[in-house]
Amino acid sequence: MSQNPRDIAIIGSGLVGSLLAIYLRRRGHQVTVFDRRPDIRTVEFSGRSINLAMSTRGWKALAGVDLEEEVKKIAIPLYRRAMHSADGELTYQDYGKQGEAIWSISRGILNRKMIDFAEEAGAEFRFNEKVWDVELPEAKIYTGESEKSHWQEYQFDHVFGCDGAFSRVRHRMQRRSRFNYSQEFIDLGYKELTIPAAEDGSHVLDKHSFHIWPRGQFMLIAMPNIDGSFTCTLFMPFEGPVSFEKITTKQEAMDFFKKYFPQVQKEIENLTQNFFENPTSAMVTMKCFPWTYWDKVALVGDSAHAVVPFFGQGMNAGFEDIDVLDALLNRYPDNWERVFKEYEKSRKPNADAIAELSFRNFKEMSTKTADPLFLLQKKIERKFANAHPERWVPAYSRVTFSNNSYSEALEEGDRQEGIMKQIMTLPDIEEKWDSDEVEQKILSLLEQQDS
Amino acid sequence: MSQNPRDIAIIGSGLVGSLLAIYLRRRGHQVTVFDRRPDIRTVEFSGRSINLAMSTRGWKALAGVDLEEEVKKIAIPLYRRAMHSADGELTYQDYGKQGEAIWSISRGILNRKMIDFAEEAGAEFRFNEKVWDVELPEAKIYTGESEKSHWQEYQFDHVFGCDGAFSRVRHRMQRRSRFNYSQEFIDLGYKELTIPAAEDGSHVLDKHSFHIWPRGQFMLIAMPNIDGSFTCTLFMPFEGPVSFEKITTKQEAMDFFKKYFPQVQKEIENLTQNFFENPTSAMVTMKCFPWTYWDKVALVGDSAHAVVPFFGQGMNAGFEDIDVLDALLNRYPDNWERVFKEYEKSRKPNADAIAELSFRNFKEMSTKTADPLFLLQKKIERKFANAHPERWVPAYSRVTFSNNSYSEALEEGDRQEGIMKQIMTLPDIEEKWDSDEVEQKILSLLEQQDS
């Protein structure tokens, strides 16, 4: 418990906002959570979300407030990727030899649970209350019906902006001088679709797999829900030959699903209906700095660092922010200025690293999965990693199944890429890719780097 | 004259806004210019500006509305750089053999003149009227005393955002989905200082030189005014061993000028006074896309692309935007949608290129000017360019003394850099840098690239 309990506002009742509320309540602080939207427990889900893939970092942050077991009850472990090729072939790739898994969770269901937990911990929630402005040096916030209506003023000791990629709190910080900021959209959009449960309530695809239908410029993924359904996400360019703008009628949508995803014939009716019901959403990489204002205001999660979803790390990274903040509050008790400074300093390089890794995954997916040399390279890497698990930990494992820093995963990934570049230029690599010679060459390149 | 005169709003009465007003009036459109600030002709200058260096692109745009000769009356040609070294040595470098010059102009004086010209051309100016919002699809703007006061609504056919790096018009576009945006501040700030005219009204330094006191991490520059004074700009880190934050007393300021700028002893009193009177300003690179909204709204100048000032091209690039817009209006008469699309498409890569070139100049200045190998490289390049002016046009000349695209200048610069990288790795380059061998090597590398 803090010797000096403070009055704290959290803007945003999403996953990061509600977990942070729990952490701060445990320390004895007074916590009020504001959200412009209604209580998610009282409304239908939006139809615009991608299922969460909770991995090691996320679980660690939940374990810190003893919620790991509770949350596992609404999660399904995925032990492998299931790749559905265009010609109908299905191949599985385990995430790891030791039964490593990512966990599929519905964002809406988890969010409802987290708000329950936060309320139980004593946080006060003020839904439907829109924050329009923040007086940074005073930690004051202003709420009201509209930007031009009468505003209500609140005074706090600290304000946390957990209000997502388009954060209103950050918006205020952006208007200060020397605030670095960038938002970069990708040309791909995404749309949530659903594959319903079978009549007996069971899953119609293997429920312990992360299902992927890679199609080059576009792809479909599916992740299981506990009710037997799958939440699918269709990633596709906004414009171009195969794109959201090209599909405008029910017939076009059905033709599209039939042609490219023959494995989901039975679900086409439902997918087609979803296609027109649900919005097409954009994806952005958002970076900024600084993340804090003196000891008054701090950004946490997507408001500080939004990434494209191709590494499944958005929520995990936000939860890790909280884990780091908590460790700093232990280290510098009640010294909020120091905590905020150290927090942004230690997290910023890692946020940049996961942004880069996520963007690279997007690039790989959309430009390289049709390149035979790239596929060969991945095959060589997998073979080597299996033979020498201690010498070659893939970036995916470092990011997903460890708590080591994202920066380290990025650096190691670059090192590995440097080695593979040399390997791929070996003469006749297509023929001898699984030879001893190649294996020895990788080992010797690794040793060169180490020395 | 346009067959279809339109009612056009320009937001911002700076250099770009007023020149654009003149161009549009010439075509017969109705033009209203809004500015949140008072009429610059009625107030003192701000003490936060860097003198302008008008070069070929800027003159071309002025010539397009027959203003070149008028503006030359308030400009002073600079034919060379005057480099003042730390030990008091003074060396000159001509900009070109053919008497090429950049022209020093006071931003305030030019701005006043441009508003006069625009008024004469029939543009209406509404000063002290703050635009708070823009309804993009309707080309409506909203003005008022404050963000929360009653707003006045205006309806136009087209709206041009010429309201600078922190544009309110762009601000509205930023809130749309899929709008890419970045602002990146550098760690250097700048401060305007003045060296007054001598008692007889003459200039105390050579008036046809661009004066530079390079000091590694910081530098002072001076550009002449027509009244005999020089507008100086001190560029220096905000924080660090030698920095704005370290100079807090009059004595510290005087010591600083004495130590680093021994050539301006007599002016120290004045410089010191300015140092505390004038604000320290930040510098930002701002990029965004798109620049237009259908046929309704377009960003021009700094609102679309702000650059750091180390290439002296900010205003020139903005004026070139107008030149390009004008050419497109000739090509697609009254087809505003097409004009806006082509405008942003053709200008964006060039805006990115001048941003990159300007940033590189900053980097060179702040990290490389103390590196003997870098200085040697520049010496080799100069010698070669003098011997083969047709084979080696430096990026500086391409940017400053031509109307070829900024993109081309950047590409050529990269090509040259590639060649020089190879040259600098030649054994004993320090000894044989001005040998025939090196000259022949550069020629052969150029030929390799051409083939």
PDB file of C-alpha atoms in Angstrom, chain B residues 195-294:
ATOM      1  CA  ILE B 195      23.541  43.239 -35.578  1.00  0.00           C
ATOM      2  CA  PRO B 196      22.586  46.914 -36.069  1.00  0.00           C
ATOM      3  CA  ALA B 197      23.809  49.076 -38.943  1.00  0.00           C
ATOM      4  CA  ALA B 198      26.928  51.195 -38.473  1.00  0.00           C
ATOM      5  CA  GLU B 199      26.356  54.828 -37.501  1.00  0.00           C
ATOM      6  CA  ASP B 200      26.502  55.871 -41.161  1.00  0.00           C
ATOM      7  CA  GLY B 201      23.845  53.282 -41.994  1.00  0.00           C
ATOM      8  CA  SER B 202      26.213  50.872 -43.724  1.00  0.00           C
ATOM      9  CA  HIS B 203      26.562  47.148 -43.085  1.00  0.00           C
ATOM     10  CA  VAL B 204      29.269  46.184 -40.583  1.00  0.00           C
ATOM     11  CA  LEU B 205      29.992  42.881 -42.363  1.00  0.00           C
ATOM     12  CA  ASP B 206      30.211  42.179 -46.080  1.00  0.00           C
ATOM     13  CA  LYS B 207      26.642  42.643 -47.217  1.00  0.00           C
ATOM     14  CA  HIS B 208      26.824  40.279 -50.174  1.00  0.00           C
ATOM     15  CA  SER B 209      27.772  37.260 -48.072  1.00  0.00           C
ATOM     16  CA  PHE B 210      25.808  34.704 -46.147  1.00  0.00           C
ATOM     17  CA  HIS B 211      27.767  34.773 -42.877  1.00  0.00           C
ATOM     18  CA  ILE B 212      28.259  31.562 -40.951  1.00  0.00           C
ATOM     19  CA  TRP B 213      30.031  30.901 -37.681  1.00  0.00           C
ATOM     20  CA  PRO B 214      29.995  27.087 -37.544  1.00  0.00           C
ATOM     21  CA  ARG B 215      30.831  25.709 -34.115  1.00  0.00           C
ATOM     22  CA  GLY B 216      29.955  22.035 -34.412  1.00  0.00           C
ATOM     23  CA  GLN B 217      26.910  21.481 -32.232  1.00  0.00           C
ATOM     24  CA  PHE B 218      25.783  25.085 -32.644  1.00  0.00           C
ATOM     25  CA  MET B 219      26.189  27.924 -35.108  1.00  0.00           C
ATOM     26  CA  LEU B 220      25.413  31.538 -35.757  1.00  0.00           C
ATOM     27  CA  ILE B 221      24.364  32.873 -39.145  1.00  0.00           C
ATOM     28  CA  ALA B 222      23.823  36.446 -40.316  1.00  0.00           C
ATOM     29  CA  MET B 223      21.931  37.771 -43.338  1.00  0.00           C
ATOM     30  CA  PRO B 224      21.802  41.428 -44.363  1.00  0.00           C
ATOM     31  CA  ASN B 225      18.768  43.694 -44.354  1.00  0.00           C
ATOM     32  CA  ILE B 226      18.274  46.723 -46.602  1.00  0.00           C
ATOM     33  CA  ASP B 227      18.475  49.107 -43.605  1.00  0.00           C
ATOM     34  CA  GLY B 228      22.101  48.172 -42.940  1.00  0.00           C
ATOM     35  CA  SER B 229      21.395  45.723 -40.142  1.00  0.00           C
ATOM     36  CA  PHE B 230      21.876  41.963 -40.135  1.00  0.00           C
ATOM     37  CA  THR B 231      19.308  39.488 -38.928  1.00  0.00           C
ATOM     38  CA  CYS B 232      21.267  36.789 -37.130  1.00  0.00           C
ATOM     39  CA  THR B 233      20.053  33.376 -36.076  1.00  0.00           C
ATOM     40  CA  LEU B 234      21.666  31.408 -33.309  1.00  0.00           C
ATOM     41  CA  PHE B 235      21.051  27.658 -33.677  1.00  0.00           C
ATOM     42  CA  MET B 236      21.881  25.749 -30.514  1.00  0.00           C
ATOM     43  CA  PRO B 237      20.686  22.690 -28.560  1.00  0.00           C
ATOM     44  CA  PHE B 238      17.896  23.322 -26.061  1.00  0.00           C
ATOM     45  CA  GLU B 239      19.718  21.233 -23.438  1.00  0.00           C
ATOM     46  CA  GLY B 240      23.295  20.060 -22.938  1.00  0.00           C
ATOM     47  CA  PRO B 241      26.784  21.421 -22.224  1.00  0.00           C
ATOM     48  CA  VAL B 242      26.456  24.422 -24.571  1.00  0.00           C
ATOM     49  CA  SER B 243      22.757  25.130 -24.829  1.00  0.00           C
ATOM     50  CA  PHE B 244      19.959  27.608 -24.408  1.00  0.00           C
ATOM     51  CA  GLU B 245      19.137  26.248 -20.946  1.00  0.00           C
ATOM     52  CA  LYS B 246      22.710  26.895 -19.799  1.00  0.00           C
ATOM     53  CA  ILE B 247      22.606  30.634 -20.569  1.00  0.00           C
ATOM     54  CA  THR B 248      20.433  32.310 -17.975  1.00  0.00           C
ATOM     55  CA  THR B 249      22.241  35.523 -17.015  1.00  0.00           C
ATOM     56  CA  LYS B 250      23.530  38.499 -18.956  1.00  0.00           C
ATOM     57  CA  GLN B 251      27.077  37.632 -17.944  1.00  0.00           C
ATOM     58  CA  GLU B 252      26.716  34.068 -19.237  1.00  0.00           C
ATOM     59  CA  ALA B 253      25.398  35.361 -22.541  1.00  0.00           C
ATOM     60  CA  MET B 254      28.261  37.838 -22.926  1.00  0.00           C
ATOM     61  CA  ASP B 255      30.824  35.166 -22.068  1.00  0.00           C
ATOM     62  CA  PHE B 256      29.237  32.866 -24.598  1.00  0.00           C
ATOM     63  CA  PHE B 257      29.402  35.400 -27.446  1.00  0.00           C
ATOM     64  CA  LYS B 258      32.946  36.462 -26.499  1.00  0.00           C
ATOM     65  CA  LYS B 259      34.233  32.938 -26.397  1.00  0.00           C
ATOM     66  CA  TYR B 260      32.698  31.563 -29.559  1.00  0.00           C
ATOM     67  CA  PHE B 261      32.139  34.560 -31.810  1.00  0.00           C
ATOM     68  CA  PRO B 262      35.165  36.845 -31.359  1.00  0.00           C
ATOM     69  CA  GLN B 263      34.339  38.606 -34.636  1.00  0.00           C
ATOM     70  CA  VAL B 264      31.230  40.258 -33.218  1.00  0.00           C
ATOM     71  CA  GLN B 265      32.761  41.832 -30.085  1.00  0.00           C
ATOM     72  CA  LYS B 266      31.336  45.261 -30.755  1.00  0.00           C
ATOM     73  CA  GLU B 267      27.817  43.935 -31.145  1.00  0.00           C
ATOM     74  CA  ILE B 268      27.832  41.864 -27.973  1.00  0.00           C
ATOM     75  CA  GLU B 269      25.779  44.347 -25.982  1.00  0.00           C
ATOM     76  CA  ASN B 270      23.028  44.219 -28.553  1.00  0.00           C
ATOM     77  CA  LEU B 271      23.194  40.455 -29.065  1.00  0.00           C
ATOM     78  CA  THR B 272      22.974  39.913 -25.324  1.00  0.00           C
ATOM     79  CA  GLN B 273      19.940  42.140 -25.006  1.00  0.00           C
ATOM     80  CA  ASN B 274      18.220  40.337 -27.920  1.00  0.00           C
ATOM     81  CA  PHE B 275      19.100  37.015 -26.379  1.00  0.00           C
ATOM     82  CA  PHE B 276      16.768  37.655 -23.462  1.00  0.00           C
ATOM     83  CA  GLU B 277      14.149  39.688 -25.342  1.00  0.00           C
ATOM     84  CA  ASN B 278      13.512  37.177 -28.106  1.00  0.00           C
ATOM     85  CA  PRO B 279      11.954  33.760 -27.695  1.00  0.00           C
ATOM     86  CA  THR B 280      13.714  30.472 -28.414  1.00  0.00           C
ATOM     87  CA  SER B 281      11.846  28.669 -31.144  1.00  0.00           C
ATOM     88  CA  ALA B 282      11.649  24.990 -32.028  1.00  0.00           C
ATOM     89  CA  MET B 283      12.096  23.422 -35.468  1.00  0.00           C
ATOM     90  CA  VAL B 284      10.018  20.629 -36.882  1.00  0.00           C
ATOM     91  CA  THR B 285       9.762  18.392 -39.911  1.00  0.00           C
ATOM     92  CA  MET B 286       6.077  17.848 -40.642  1.00  0.00           C
ATOM     93  CA  LYS B 287       4.828  15.428 -43.275  1.00  0.00           C
ATOM     94  CA  CYS B 288       1.308  14.404 -44.121  1.00  0.00           C
ATOM     95  CA  PHE B 289      -0.902  12.887 -46.798  1.00  0.00           C
ATOM     96  CA  PRO B 290      -3.339  13.436 -48.420  1.00  0.00           C
ATOM     97  CA  TRP B 291      -3.064  17.188 -48.908  1.00  0.00           C
ATOM     98  CA  THR B 292      -6.493  17.694 -50.406  1.00  0.00           C
ATOM     99  CA  TYR B 293     -10.086  16.798 -49.744  1.00  0.00           C
ATOM    100  CA  TRP B 294     -11.978  16.130 -52.963  1.00  0.00           C
TER     101      TRP B 294
END
